[in-house]
Amino acid sequence: YLLCASGDFVKVYSVSTEETLSLMGGHADLVTGIQLNPHNHMQLYSSSLDGTIKLWDFMDGIPIKTFSVGSKLLALYTLTSAEDSVFVVIPKKGERDTFQLVSVKLTKGAGQDLESKEVSVVLDGVGASMKHIAFGREGAYVVSVKDVNLQVYFFKRKLLNRFSLSKIKTKGGDNHFSCVVCHPTEDCIATGHADGKIRLWRNFHHKKEYTYSTLHWHHDIVMDLAFSVEGTRLLSGGVESVLVQWHNESSCQKDFLPRLGAPIEYISMSSDGALCCTLHTDNRITIINSNLRFSRSIQGLIKSRDVKTGLVVDPRTKALVLNGEPGHLQFYSLQSDQQLFSLDIVQRQYIHEAGLKQSDLVKVAFSARGTWLATVEESEEVADPELQLKLWFYHEEAQSFVLNTRINTPHDNHITDMCFRDMDELGDDSLILVTAGRDCVFKVWVMVEDSDPEAQQSVSWSCDFVGSYHNYQATNCCFSEDGSLLAVSFEETVTVWDSLTWDLKCTFCHPPGNIRKICFGRLTCSKYLIGATDYGFLCCWNLLTCALEWSAHLNVVVLQPDPLSEHIAAVSWLSKESSLFVFKPNEPRPIYIQKNLCKEKILLATFVPRDEPETISSEKYLWLRKSQLFFLTDTQELMTLSTKALEERLTPSSKQLAVEESLPVTPFSLLLGKHRRQQAQEDTDLGKPVVLTKQEQASPAVKELLHTPAHVLPSASFLCTIFINSLLISKENKSAEEVADEVEMESEKAEDDSDEEDVTAMEQEDTSHMELLGEMTCKLSKSQEKELRRIRKMDYSWISAF
Amino acid sequence: IGCEDGSVKIFQVVPGGIQFERNLDRRKGRVLCLSWHPSGTHIVAGSIDFFRVIDVTSGQTVQRIMVNHQAEKAKRECVVWAIALLSSGTVVSADSFGRVQFWHWEQGTLAESHTISTSAALSLAVSEKEDSIVVGTSTGATYQLQLLPVRLGGLEKRWVRTKPFQFHSHDVRAVAHSPTALISGGLDAQLVIRPLMEKVQKKGYDAVLRKFTFPHRRLVSCARKARLLLFQFSQYLELWRLGSTEETGKDGEVLPLCQMPEHLVQLKSKGPEHIYCSCVSPCGTWVGYSTASRFQLYRVRCDGDGVSLRKVPKVPKLLPPAYQLQFSADSESLFAASARGSVHVFQLLEPGGCKHLHTLQPPSGCSEAVYLLAPSADGHWLAAVSGDWAIHIYNLKCFKHHCVVPTYDCAVSALAIHPSTNNLVIAYSDQQLVEFSIPEKQYTSWSRAVQSRGLHRTWLERDSPITHITFNPKNPAHILLHDTYLLCILDKSLPLPDDSALLMNQSALKQLPETARKRQLHAFKICKKFQPLLFMDLLDENCLVVVERPIMDFKTQLPLPVQQKKFGT
């Protein structure tokens, strides 16, 4: 098993199948550290910022005990020698940004919730990160690093030694410590440094005659280190996305596992030494064999440095498409929380180095049926971007996109927007691509038959029309639903063009302020054009009368029409909270308002069509019938609005919550905890919450079958029934077990939920901005449970299919 | 002595020489390195691909260990460049694969192997306690290996490579391990002393990294009257006539020469021996040099353009030859420093002859050789420093021992006798300066003042010792000193600087007004313009000759260093 802390949860993954086996929730805040109980390897301690330590049975996902310590816990350590106490890092009272390592005596008691206030300070002035403290061989000493200082405390002798490196950056090096680990059997400490050096300290019980040797391969900060179980190998990883294995502490013998995709954040070894796993900054766990071969990876939504492409839905797979690895486009399945595939757009080797100008993907557009994909990539240079427009055709046989046309420098400056003319019924011939650029023009691209008989492909794309308006920068472009009109915004003005003749039909303007977003209404509201300006106005123009229909004062950051209905979602950003408004263009009154959607700024939103329309009883969620709304915040969390809250699955006593954060999709974006940092005062780094255990599961009958020599086995027809029977029995057992679990979990949930405020009670027809909602704690639990349920369902189906 | 043919010969050291005793077991393969067991019972000899342990008493090879069984696939020969036999019976070998290996020779097993470098490990040295080893490699890096306990308080110990140092650009051919420092010498003509900070108790001379490029000896001699310079190279001597100018100019100006410097003659020594010392007489007509076995004297004649060099016949044979040669100021006699504290005095005869006049010896006897000589300008006195750092002063008029300068616990790096006052100025290697009056047989009052006051801290913390002292005949208060990095005029009439003052204040003084400048003046006037400085002498009242040897001059003559990939290039 692979255990990992993810947000407020602890996830249990199967090492062999990469599946999420269980999800343990119960902490009210970020889980900062998890450690296996050294006396019982089926139990797990977890610590959280909410000041509690929980003991879990992770096989069943049941909390056994809860110890409340009182202050924020930033890291957790356990020791075999320490019988009934654990070590945690807590902030020092009265001083900001000072932390101390304390040992907490876990009180023994009968109840589930226990108080453990018996705290004794071990070390003062430690680093807040989990990586800054390590316990030595058999718990004989503890090492802590901070800045350029290293301190070692020997428990038996009560001796504290401090060593410090020179602060001066010699030869461009930076001596700051980044992580520390201890050799499992010898008195040796390995420390990683900001300049990429690894120092191996020995003889550190002498104040003066201590000594260290240096290993240097990394060119940038060493993010994490791990010793193998027997201590002969040392693994190190950093921003280069290369895992380095050092043998026998020698600088000459080393092995590499390169191209891991993203900078390595944590490294963890399994207790039997057979596997190690690395955790990457882009939200992925890689499991690696002991012979340094890539084994498998667990990944959800890849966290990219910057989602420039926006959230786009692939019409073919209904997958969410956005920036993935640098230069790649990821297709992310919302249903299965999995990456479907990653398309290499830039097709260039990505080199990790600060200050290097990289090319990255900035715009993506799909044609209506998903047969064409247009991408724009540009280099990071501000003054003279190197632009490339690429058009990809979906190849049915290859089941992948194939590059059709590459256009170098389609515009002289950054491309601000791009859209296809969406016309389902007319087929590919009418396909038109419009790009708007900061070079004050928009360009229309059409497909042309290739006259060259030698050419491998029959069509290619070329520019058909270049339009401009008073030499203003074109900022947005958008086609009306029937494809007859093209709206292009030029700074303060929206221009509407006839897509057949490319004549300027009319212009709209709502000064002051540039147009931020525009979109056409759909279905019954297709005569309306909606625009949002910088100065906080949302305007709706009637295209028939060429007049302003209505306008509202709202600082809109996201404007997203639903492709299947006439609803338009607008997300505003006001005084550090995002609010959602859903309206129809034909009436100025919103049909749905959700204030205080989340604390983070929502950058992007999209409607994802549902496979089948959902039956929604509640009036106010009718707009969610055909599609689901997803948001991406600036911390790259993906959220959704759920109507499922109305399902009465839980015990009646539990209160319902209208808005739920959907599964935070990526265990690691949460694990990295960046979104929490804004809230939490302390700059807390999350722990290294990865522990591996391995368990073999096999039905005894199957085992017997496999282990008996073939020549003594009875005939296959005889065995078949036994084999099938054994499987059937196991299924029954399993389901029974799981049902029990479920019940237990549900009761748990009920308890947790009962102390929450009733948020759904609010009435939402009032448009006043002043309505204050109760503080909404992030509730991931229910959706998580849904997820869990779904996995179980899948499990069943698999078994029955068998 | 290990030989190319694979034999190891044992010699006995007897007074006055060495004596062949016997041959040990001879095996095929060159012997490249040898090491004695501390108890003297065994010798370990390193060859190509193997090393062997020889019992000294029986002369038999008792163990032969192949070192390259692991790397046999490579089909390269593994040269054991350096070897050491520890008292515990562990053999440490450094080989051309860059490995340092620890063997139990009795079992013939490999205990530990450390690949410390991708290129060859060339030299190793063990500390006296046998808990630390220094290894030199052909990339110019030296590494320290330490014997450290695996666990705190545990008995098990293991060798761990700890500190790497990169001070050399070329092969590190020799290393030594002192109790407080690692010393390494390489092909790049540098000697580096790297202190082990954890072993140094207090801050002092030992606690600083020292780098030496030039020997602390005088390699240039000057004939003041004839304006000639004699340069001593390892195999030959070069005699140059200095150019001259008649113009004068301001500070910092380069004056045009009316007479170009002229290379007069190159004198090659015979045989493979290096020249140990050399000297040109002040009149420029005599040149003498000495190698490890021979002493030669030449007569130089300049007739117009032509220069002729004639070997002086029947030079008295010196055994052992001279460690230092010095002509008297009137060029009529030659002093040769010799073993056992003796100084031979020769009389130079026209037109080209030489006669042994006298041998000066300290009355109490001395076992060490004399390595520095300083005759007085009036030909009355001669100061001689022997290896035990005792300075004896002889009266040349009656060839009698005059007195001994009180012994100071430090090596003398330079000394000279003042031409007018006959005060002996002595510079010690710990940067102390002393003035001793020969007629009065005691320290001068200025010297006592210096001792009580103490010299400036910056002066005492300098790297290289004073290698030459000379005087300004115009101003008797001036003493001219130089080491490798600076030249200094010491003005005895000015006050000594205290630690708060700036020692190097020449440029600061220039900017001050006249009155303030007077207050700031102190005895040390230092010029660092010429570096590295090999020699400096005052030719006459207004002419100073300075010899500079740019390091790049001989860096370019070195072979290419081992190519190493450097990150980011």
XYZ file of C-alpha atoms in Angstrom, chain B residues 109-505:
397
model
C 41.693 -9.973 1.113
C 40.334 -6.650 0.089
C 38.810 -4.874 3.044
C 37.615 -1.678 1.467
C 37.815 0.004 -1.868
C 37.162 3.668 -2.470
C 37.020 5.021 -5.962
C 37.941 8.574 -5.237
C 38.638 9.869 -8.687
C 38.124 9.043 -12.321
C 41.805 9.578 -12.978
C 44.817 8.033 -11.337
C 45.604 8.298 -7.662
C 49.297 9.092 -7.613
C 50.456 9.560 -4.082
C 49.387 8.874 -0.555
C 50.577 9.618 2.921
C 49.416 8.340 6.272
C 49.225 10.364 9.442
C 51.285 9.313 12.401
C 48.235 8.054 14.287
C 47.172 6.102 11.196
C 43.661 7.492 11.349
C 43.899 9.725 8.345
C 45.253 9.377 4.829
C 45.841 11.989 2.194
C 45.736 10.982 -1.459
C 46.870 13.010 -4.444
C 45.388 12.430 -7.889
C 46.339 13.356 -11.394
C 43.498 15.865 -11.685
C 45.223 18.025 -9.100
C 42.756 17.189 -6.380
C 43.774 15.784 -3.038
C 41.419 13.823 -0.835
C 41.461 13.001 2.791
C 40.315 9.640 4.054
C 39.594 9.236 7.715
C 39.129 6.231 9.913
C 35.845 6.921 11.630
C 33.679 4.852 13.930
C 30.651 3.484 12.153
C 28.547 3.966 15.224
C 28.869 6.292 18.085
C 30.961 4.622 20.725
C 31.180 1.449 18.677
C 34.426 -0.339 18.033
C 33.891 -0.934 14.359
C 35.699 1.649 12.297
C 35.651 2.375 8.643
C 37.616 4.527 6.262
C 35.515 7.349 4.877
C 36.484 9.781 2.194
C 35.925 13.163 3.720
C 37.460 16.327 2.454
C 38.363 17.011 -1.137
C 40.751 19.848 -1.935
C 41.545 21.190 -5.326
C 44.572 23.424 -5.212
C 46.653 22.097 -8.043
C 46.058 22.227 -11.747
C 48.244 19.225 -12.526
C 49.318 15.906 -11.061
C 49.833 15.843 -7.346
C 53.073 13.927 -7.235
C 53.803 14.028 -3.539
C 51.773 14.380 -0.404
C 52.652 14.465 3.260
C 50.533 14.333 6.370
C 51.685 16.374 9.341
C 49.738 16.265 12.612
C 47.971 19.495 11.759
C 48.158 19.838 8.019
C 48.042 18.145 4.656
C 50.966 19.047 2.420
C 50.884 18.437 -1.286
C 53.255 19.167 -4.106
C 52.417 18.909 -7.748
C 53.624 19.146 -11.259
C 52.346 22.713 -11.394
C 55.335 23.746 -9.263
C 53.320 24.538 -6.196
C 53.605 23.398 -2.643
C 50.366 23.682 -0.699
C 49.963 23.344 3.036
C 46.335 22.877 3.977
C 45.770 23.053 7.725
C 43.292 20.694 9.349
C 41.221 23.171 11.238
C 39.987 20.661 13.786
C 43.559 19.859 14.811
C 44.786 23.420 15.078
C 44.322 24.638 18.589
C 44.693 28.356 18.174
C 44.746 30.811 15.371
C 48.218 31.391 14.169
C 50.675 30.738 11.422
C 49.529 27.105 11.199
C 45.858 27.875 10.736
C 46.145 29.455 7.330
C 46.366 27.813 3.942
C 49.846 28.345 2.480
C 50.801 28.124 -1.152
C 54.381 28.259 -2.315
C 55.429 28.624 -5.896
C 59.053 29.700 -5.541
C 61.763 28.287 -3.322
C 62.696 30.506 -0.429
C 66.172 30.912 -1.792
C 67.987 33.439 -3.815
C 68.034 32.328 -7.471
C 69.382 35.564 -8.931
C 72.637 37.248 -8.119
C 73.720 40.662 -9.164
C 77.085 42.200 -10.004
C 76.456 45.743 -8.864
C 79.452 47.410 -10.393
C 79.310 45.596 -13.726
C 75.514 45.769 -13.860
C 75.236 42.090 -14.580
C 72.552 39.639 -13.466
C 73.095 35.941 -13.121
C 69.982 33.766 -13.304
C 70.102 30.284 -11.925
C 67.969 27.662 -13.685
C 67.845 24.038 -12.768
C 70.320 22.934 -15.478
C 72.000 26.117 -16.660
C 72.946 29.685 -15.779
C 72.262 32.805 -17.786
C 74.270 35.997 -17.574
C 72.603 39.214 -18.681
C 73.834 42.773 -18.933
C 71.269 45.272 -17.781
C 70.047 47.993 -20.067
C 70.312 51.565 -18.987
C 68.706 54.900 -19.567
C 69.890 58.447 -19.258
C 66.521 60.070 -18.982
C 64.508 60.777 -15.913
C 60.785 60.860 -15.530
C 57.905 60.979 -13.154
C 56.500 58.219 -11.004
C 54.898 55.495 -13.074
C 56.515 56.443 -16.365
C 58.356 53.946 -18.508
C 61.636 55.475 -19.652
C 63.139 54.773 -23.055
C 66.309 52.710 -22.967
C 69.487 53.911 -24.533
C 71.092 50.556 -24.125
C 69.094 47.379 -24.467
C 69.534 44.524 -21.992
C 71.870 41.976 -23.449
C 72.040 38.248 -23.031
C 75.722 37.652 -22.624
C 76.171 33.973 -22.141
C 74.410 30.762 -21.214
C 76.353 28.276 -19.170
C 75.118 24.706 -19.157
C 76.107 22.447 -16.346
C 77.474 19.073 -17.247
C 75.594 15.932 -16.386
C 72.064 15.467 -15.122
C 72.623 17.180 -11.812
C 70.704 20.285 -10.854
C 72.534 23.443 -10.002
C 72.328 23.960 -6.290
C 73.667 27.473 -5.935
C 75.412 30.095 -8.018
C 76.940 33.531 -7.666
C 78.491 36.302 -9.719
C 81.180 38.496 -8.240
C 80.414 42.220 -7.750
C 82.949 43.150 -10.417
C 81.307 40.770 -12.824
C 84.394 38.817 -13.783
C 83.828 35.670 -11.743
C 80.970 33.222 -11.897
C 80.740 30.228 -9.616
C 78.185 27.469 -9.274
C 77.839 24.227 -7.461
C 75.878 21.066 -8.124
C 75.355 18.166 -5.777
C 78.777 16.749 -6.624
C 80.904 19.465 -8.186
C 81.934 23.040 -7.656
C 82.921 25.115 -10.717
C 84.399 28.565 -11.083
C 84.539 30.564 -14.311
C 86.278 33.699 -15.370
C 84.225 36.088 -17.463
C 85.964 38.479 -19.814
C 84.124 41.152 -21.667
C 86.281 42.472 -24.542
C 84.166 44.897 -26.439
C 81.278 42.962 -27.875
C 82.597 39.503 -27.327
C 82.260 37.680 -24.078
C 84.518 34.836 -23.245
C 84.044 32.376 -20.472
C 86.938 30.387 -19.224
C 86.869 27.666 -16.675
C 89.233 28.217 -13.831
C 91.554 25.236 -13.738
C 92.481 23.331 -10.661
C 89.680 24.478 -8.489
C 90.184 22.887 -5.105
C 87.799 19.983 -4.764
C 85.187 20.453 -2.131
C 83.615 17.522 -0.423
C 80.699 17.856 -0.069
C 80.208 20.749 -2.463
C 78.970 24.185 -1.552
C 75.484 24.976 -0.324
C 75.928 28.669 -0.819
C 78.506 30.726 -2.703
C 79.266 34.333 -1.953
C 81.952 36.662 -3.327
C 83.409 39.317 -1.120
C 82.589 42.940 -1.880
C 86.006 43.602 -3.398
C 85.719 40.440 -5.527
C 88.986 39.124 -4.192
C 87.773 36.175 -2.254
C 84.994 33.615 -2.480
C 83.147 32.051 0.422
C 81.640 28.623 0.014
C 79.232 27.341 2.644
C 79.826 23.714 3.378
C 78.769 20.871 5.577
C 79.297 20.688 9.345
C 79.073 24.401 9.783
C 82.230 25.133 7.889
C 82.871 27.955 5.459
C 85.711 27.683 2.979
C 87.484 30.864 1.995
C 89.187 30.977 -1.401
C 91.431 33.628 -2.706
C 90.814 34.611 -6.325
C 93.952 35.187 -8.317
C 94.466 37.103 -11.530
C 94.259 36.210 -14.371
C 92.230 33.120 -13.462
C 93.250 31.160 -10.463
C 91.952 30.146 -7.130
C 93.579 29.165 -3.860
C 92.092 27.702 -0.741
C 92.873 30.114 2.010
C 91.169 28.961 5.137
C 88.259 27.010 6.529
C 86.175 28.742 9.133
C 84.496 26.575 11.689
C 82.367 27.267 14.734
C 84.353 26.620 17.873
C 81.749 24.345 19.409
C 81.366 22.301 16.254
C 78.184 21.896 14.315
C 76.499 18.999 12.579
C 74.386 21.005 10.164
C 75.482 22.598 6.912
C 75.700 26.327 6.396
C 73.022 27.597 4.084
C 73.301 31.381 4.178
C 76.308 33.685 4.056
C 76.636 37.429 4.406
C 79.987 39.209 4.070
C 80.375 42.788 5.158
C 81.197 45.489 2.616
C 84.484 46.365 4.253
C 85.596 42.756 4.069
C 85.955 42.487 7.815
C 83.116 40.244 8.835
C 81.285 37.240 7.595
C 78.001 35.939 8.979
C 77.072 32.302 8.353
C 73.820 30.567 9.183
C 73.820 26.829 9.633
C 70.948 24.413 9.574
C 70.523 24.512 13.322
C 69.653 28.204 12.903
C 72.748 29.392 14.733
C 74.346 32.496 13.255
C 78.128 32.578 13.574
C 80.112 35.681 12.867
C 83.733 35.398 11.796
C 86.442 37.953 11.641
C 87.969 37.697 8.178
C 91.076 39.648 8.993
C 92.306 37.019 11.379
C 90.020 34.156 10.321
C 88.696 33.841 13.810
C 85.283 33.173 15.238
C 83.930 36.437 16.515
C 80.608 35.714 18.192
C 77.255 33.960 17.967
C 73.985 35.776 17.574
C 71.566 34.653 20.303
C 69.644 31.729 18.874
C 66.021 32.309 17.989
C 63.633 29.417 17.588
C 62.974 29.965 13.927
C 64.725 29.569 10.607
C 66.698 32.485 9.218
C 65.388 33.410 5.811
C 67.760 36.270 4.921
C 70.533 38.268 6.478
C 72.877 41.093 5.473
C 75.505 43.295 7.070
C 75.049 47.020 6.856
C 77.940 48.578 4.896
C 78.520 51.546 7.170
C 77.468 50.489 10.676
C 78.318 46.772 10.390
C 74.972 45.927 11.896
C 73.685 42.523 10.932
C 70.036 42.562 9.876
C 68.322 39.217 10.145
C 64.921 38.206 8.833
C 63.338 35.096 10.311
C 60.782 32.891 8.653
C 58.137 33.928 11.167
C 58.542 37.466 9.752
C 60.474 38.822 12.741
C 63.219 41.349 12.003
C 66.292 41.720 14.155
C 69.298 44.042 14.019
C 72.481 42.896 15.694
C 75.523 45.026 16.110
C 78.598 42.969 15.283
C 81.202 45.212 16.916
C 79.177 45.479 20.109
C 78.033 41.832 20.004
C 74.526 42.776 21.012
C 71.150 43.756 19.620
C 70.835 47.395 18.645
C 68.482 49.683 20.485
C 66.219 49.869 17.444
C 65.988 46.109 17.382
C 65.096 46.057 21.079
C 62.451 48.672 20.443
C 61.000 46.548 17.676
C 60.971 43.495 19.886
C 59.240 45.238 22.759
C 56.724 46.937 20.516
C 56.045 44.036 18.214
C 55.608 44.225 14.491
C 52.390 45.003 12.708
C 49.878 42.157 12.583
C 49.500 42.337 8.816
C 53.254 42.075 8.470
C 53.393 39.002 10.678
C 50.534 37.307 8.816
C 52.258 37.458 5.462
C 52.723 34.285 3.500
C 56.257 34.214 2.227
C 59.462 34.963 4.111
C 61.920 37.724 3.312
C 64.425 36.314 0.828
C 66.830 39.191 0.399
C 68.009 42.212 2.358
C 69.987 45.135 1.014
C 70.788 48.677 2.093
C 70.660 52.159 0.719
C 74.224 53.595 0.921
C 72.825 57.109 0.677
C 70.530 56.810 3.633
C 71.859 54.432 6.311
C 68.452 54.311 8.019
C 66.903 52.551 5.063
C 66.747 48.778 4.861
C 65.400 47.248 1.682
C 63.637 43.905 2.035
C 61.622 41.761 -0.284
C 59.685 38.543 -0.375
C 57.709 36.964 -3.219
C 54.872 39.415 -3.069
C 56.196 42.722 -1.851
C 59.190 44.934 -1.662
C 59.582 47.076 1.391
C 61.752 49.986 2.440
C 62.125 49.966 6.172
C 62.930 53.422 7.480
C 64.397 53.108 10.941
C 64.040 56.821 11.579
C 60.253 56.696 11.427
C 57.967 55.327 14.143
C 56.667 51.798 13.919
C 53.009 51.392 13.007
C 50.617 50.007 15.582
C 47.985 47.413 14.771
C 45.252 49.962 14.226
C 47.174 51.743 11.484
C 47.143 50.618 7.918
C 50.358 48.825 6.995
C 49.989 49.379 3.296
C 49.373 53.103 3.438
